[in-house]
Amino acid sequence: MNSGVLNIVISLGAMQLARKIPFEDPEVLNYVRVGYVVVQAIVLGVYYYVSLAIKKKNDQTVLKYVEPASPMSGEEPKLVTTTVRDYDLAETSKLLRSAYMGIAMMAVMHIYFKFTQPLFIQSLMGLKTLYDAKPVAIHLLGKPATGELKRPFKTPALFGPPTGPQTDAAAIAEAEKRVGKKEE
């Protein structure tokens, strides 16, 4: 099943389950709060460990790909040349920023607006996101970087094939020609 569709199914199921939890009971609410904090600490700890594992491996294999231009920008796709180490660290950094943003939004929703159900739902979704993270699959679970885990990572679309950078030789050669013409 597609990851985006699975996220929706888990969210809807968690919402139905959260309706049955008595959040008005202070003891139950405190357990949910502790659960949320523990899950977020696990997520942040795993991302930190993965970044240490990436730095320890220090894979200096060159990685070239063509990053597609953002839609409606009028820009041309750009050639990116990096190493596997730097690419994996950048992807882990994106995951960390996403986790921090989620924690900040949840703090505002819970502390300021007094929403309690999202604490429970985001605890489950945090674990699901951790399991789906490609750097975690490669560096922690030991899966080979082939197929869906091949670098550069494709972005899964909700419907249709995944999208992402182009890695074929023709696209890279075209981008190199464009870059060479601009430098002259």
Tab-separated table of C-alpha atoms in Angstrom:
chain	number	residue	atom	x	y	z
A	1	MET	CA	0.000	0.000	0.000
A	2	ASN	CA	1.229	3.516	-0.804
A	3	SER	CA	2.812	5.301	2.168
A	4	GLY	CA	0.565	8.381	1.814
A	5	VAL	CA	-2.594	6.294	1.725
A	6	LEU	CA	-1.367	4.266	4.701
A	7	ASN	CA	-0.763	7.506	6.638
A	8	ILE	CA	-4.351	8.575	5.972
A	9	VAL	CA	-5.698	5.175	7.060
A	10	ILE	CA	-3.622	5.234	10.266
A	11	SER	CA	-4.712	8.818	11.018
A	12	LEU	CA	-8.381	8.008	10.538
A	13	GLY	CA	-8.102	4.851	12.637
A	14	ALA	CA	-6.245	6.730	15.375
A	15	MET	CA	-8.913	9.452	15.371
A	16	GLN	CA	-11.624	6.855	15.916
A	17	LEU	CA	-9.600	5.247	18.690
A	18	ALA	CA	-8.841	8.651	20.267
A	19	ARG	CA	-12.574	9.367	20.566
A	20	LYS	CA	-12.839	6.459	22.998
A	21	ILE	CA	-10.007	7.699	25.258
A	22	PRO	CA	-11.227	9.767	28.239
A	23	PHE	CA	-8.897	12.763	27.887
A	24	GLU	CA	-10.824	14.698	30.550
A	25	ASP	CA	-9.339	12.339	33.175
A	26	PRO	CA	-6.071	14.041	34.286
A	27	GLU	CA	-4.305	10.721	34.835
A	28	VAL	CA	-5.098	9.479	31.320
A	29	LEU	CA	-4.069	12.841	29.858
A	30	ASN	CA	-0.738	12.682	31.668
A	31	TYR	CA	-0.104	9.165	30.306
A	32	VAL	CA	-0.813	10.397	26.788
A	33	ARG	CA	1.521	13.370	27.307
A	34	VAL	CA	4.289	11.102	28.593
A	35	GLY	CA	3.721	8.739	25.657
A	36	TYR	CA	4.009	11.614	23.180
A	37	VAL	CA	7.213	12.923	24.787
A	38	VAL	CA	8.755	9.433	24.878
A	39	VAL	CA	7.937	8.788	21.210
A	40	GLN	CA	9.384	12.158	20.151
A	41	ALA	CA	12.520	11.520	22.216
A	42	ILE	CA	12.907	8.130	20.510
A	43	VAL	CA	12.455	9.718	17.075
A	44	LEU	CA	15.017	12.453	17.747
A	45	GLY	CA	17.430	9.954	19.297
A	46	VAL	CA	17.190	7.612	16.313
A	47	TYR	CA	17.796	10.467	13.854
A	48	TYR	CA	20.830	11.544	15.894
A	49	TYR	CA	22.154	7.971	15.931
A	50	VAL	CA	21.609	7.654	12.167
A	51	SER	CA	23.564	10.866	11.566
A	52	LEU	CA	26.433	9.473	13.678
A	53	ALA	CA	26.318	6.206	11.691
A	54	ILE	CA	26.469	8.157	8.408
A	55	LYS	CA	29.474	10.150	9.622
A	56	LYS	CA	31.178	6.967	10.815
A	57	LYS	CA	30.719	5.211	7.444
A	58	ASN	CA	31.990	8.336	5.629
A	59	ASP	CA	30.921	7.076	2.170
A	60	GLN	CA	32.610	9.465	-0.282
A	61	THR	CA	31.041	7.912	-3.393
A	62	VAL	CA	30.132	10.683	-5.832
A	63	LEU	CA	26.414	11.102	-6.463
A	64	LYS	CA	25.198	13.110	-9.473
A	65	TYR	CA	21.591	13.885	-10.245
A	66	VAL	CA	19.411	16.545	-11.811
A	67	GLU	CA	17.124	18.284	-9.336
A	68	PRO	CA	13.851	19.231	-11.054
A	69	ALA	CA	12.920	22.901	-11.050
A	70	SER	CA	10.048	23.919	-8.836
A	71	PRO	CA	6.788	24.147	-10.779
A	72	MET	CA	5.772	27.569	-12.105
A	73	SER	CA	9.216	29.059	-11.271
A	74	GLY	CA	10.505	29.263	-14.831
A	75	GLU	CA	13.891	27.990	-13.696
A	76	GLU	CA	15.780	25.190	-15.377
A	77	PRO	CA	16.549	21.936	-13.569
A	78	LYS	CA	19.917	22.100	-11.817
A	79	LEU	CA	22.740	19.595	-11.667
A	80	VAL	CA	23.724	18.476	-8.170
A	81	THR	CA	27.044	16.784	-7.466
A	82	THR	CA	27.539	15.545	-3.916
A	83	THR	CA	28.707	12.523	-1.969
A	84	VAL	CA	26.565	9.774	-0.479
A	85	ARG	CA	27.614	10.934	3.005
A	86	ASP	CA	26.553	14.531	2.414
A	87	TYR	CA	23.313	13.481	0.709
A	88	ASP	CA	22.337	11.164	3.572
A	89	LEU	CA	23.212	13.816	6.158
A	90	ALA	CA	21.064	16.359	4.286
A	91	GLU	CA	18.138	13.919	4.174
A	92	THR	CA	18.510	13.176	7.898
A	93	SER	CA	18.624	16.910	8.567
A	94	LYS	CA	15.321	17.307	6.667
A	95	LEU	CA	13.795	14.587	8.840
A	96	LEU	CA	15.032	16.318	12.000
A	97	ARG	CA	13.617	19.682	10.903
A	98	SER	CA	10.295	18.009	10.168
A	99	ALA	CA	10.266	16.428	13.636
A	100	TYR	CA	11.092	19.755	15.293
A	101	MET	CA	8.327	21.533	13.368
A	102	GLY	CA	5.848	18.835	14.391
A	103	ILE	CA	6.850	19.187	18.039
A	104	ALA	CA	6.504	22.981	17.861
A	105	MET	CA	3.075	22.772	16.222
A	106	MET	CA	1.927	20.183	18.748
A	107	ALA	CA	3.140	22.378	21.623
A	108	VAL	CA	1.090	25.287	20.308
A	109	MET	CA	-1.972	23.126	19.685
A	110	HIS	CA	-1.822	21.491	23.106
A	111	ILE	CA	-0.613	24.305	25.352
A	112	TYR	CA	-2.336	27.280	23.726
A	113	PHE	CA	-5.457	25.731	22.134
A	114	LYS	CA	-5.835	22.859	24.659
A	115	PHE	CA	-6.223	20.138	21.976
A	116	THR	CA	-5.515	16.692	23.413
A	117	GLN	CA	-6.415	14.139	20.725
A	118	PRO	CA	-3.546	15.144	18.392
A	119	LEU	CA	-1.050	14.091	21.077
A	120	PHE	CA	-2.223	10.504	20.751
A	121	ILE	CA	-2.435	10.589	16.956
A	122	GLN	CA	0.998	12.173	16.518
A	123	SER	CA	2.541	9.580	18.814
A	124	LEU	CA	1.454	6.867	16.403
A	125	MET	CA	2.369	8.894	13.319
A	126	GLY	CA	5.829	9.640	14.745
A	127	LEU	CA	6.592	5.936	14.910
A	128	LYS	CA	5.207	5.417	11.390
A	129	THR	CA	7.340	8.268	10.019
A	130	LEU	CA	10.405	6.835	11.735
A	131	TYR	CA	9.780	3.431	10.152
A	132	ASP	CA	9.294	5.011	6.688
A	133	ALA	CA	12.451	7.164	6.859
A	134	LYS	CA	14.843	5.977	4.157
A	135	PRO	CA	18.103	6.899	5.957
A	136	VAL	CA	16.846	4.932	8.979
A	137	ALA	CA	16.105	1.913	6.771
A	138	ILE	CA	19.590	2.018	5.239
A	139	HIS	CA	21.782	2.917	8.216
A	140	LEU	CA	19.867	1.465	11.181
A	141	LEU	CA	17.897	-1.455	9.766
A	142	GLY	CA	20.707	-2.425	7.372
A	143	LYS	CA	18.622	-2.587	4.205
A	144	PRO	CA	20.573	-2.308	0.941
A	145	ALA	CA	20.346	1.016	-0.932
A	146	THR	CA	18.617	-0.493	-3.961
A	147	GLY	CA	15.156	-0.186	-5.456
A	148	GLU	CA	13.053	2.239	-3.441
A	149	LEU	CA	16.046	3.062	-1.227
A	150	LYS	CA	18.329	3.955	-4.152
A	151	ARG	CA	19.848	7.407	-3.866
A	152	PRO	CA	18.693	10.048	-4.702
A	153	PHE	CA	15.429	9.162	-2.993
A	154	LYS	CA	12.186	9.481	-4.899
A	155	THR	CA	9.300	11.322	-3.294
A	156	PRO	CA	6.228	9.087	-3.086
A	157	ALA	CA	3.144	10.615	-4.669
A	158	LEU	CA	-0.296	10.055	-3.157
A	159	PHE	CA	-1.554	8.752	-6.482
A	160	GLY	CA	0.717	7.712	-9.316
A	161	PRO	CA	4.406	6.967	-9.605
A	162	PRO	CA	6.981	8.529	-7.264
A	163	THR	CA	8.642	11.723	-8.419
A	164	GLY	CA	12.100	13.047	-7.810
A	165	PRO	CA	15.511	13.786	-9.227
A	166	GLN	CA	16.599	12.394	-12.579
A	167	THR	CA	19.587	10.088	-12.499
A	168	ASP	CA	19.777	8.905	-16.093
A	169	ALA	CA	22.957	9.706	-18.040
A	170	ALA	CA	21.120	11.731	-20.709
A	171	ALA	CA	19.584	14.143	-18.153
A	172	ILE	CA	22.922	14.565	-16.369
A	173	ALA	CA	24.754	15.215	-19.665
A	174	GLU	CA	22.117	17.785	-20.686
A	175	ALA	CA	22.447	19.591	-17.348
A	176	GLU	CA	26.248	19.561	-17.602
A	177	LYS	CA	26.018	21.144	-21.071
A	178	ARG	CA	23.706	23.845	-19.696
A	179	VAL	CA	26.054	24.548	-16.810
A	180	GLY	CA	29.055	24.659	-19.163
A	181	LYS	CA	27.332	27.200	-21.464
A	182	LYS	CA	26.465	29.484	-18.520
A	183	GLU	CA	30.058	29.486	-17.238
A	184	GLU	CA	31.544	30.554	-20.597
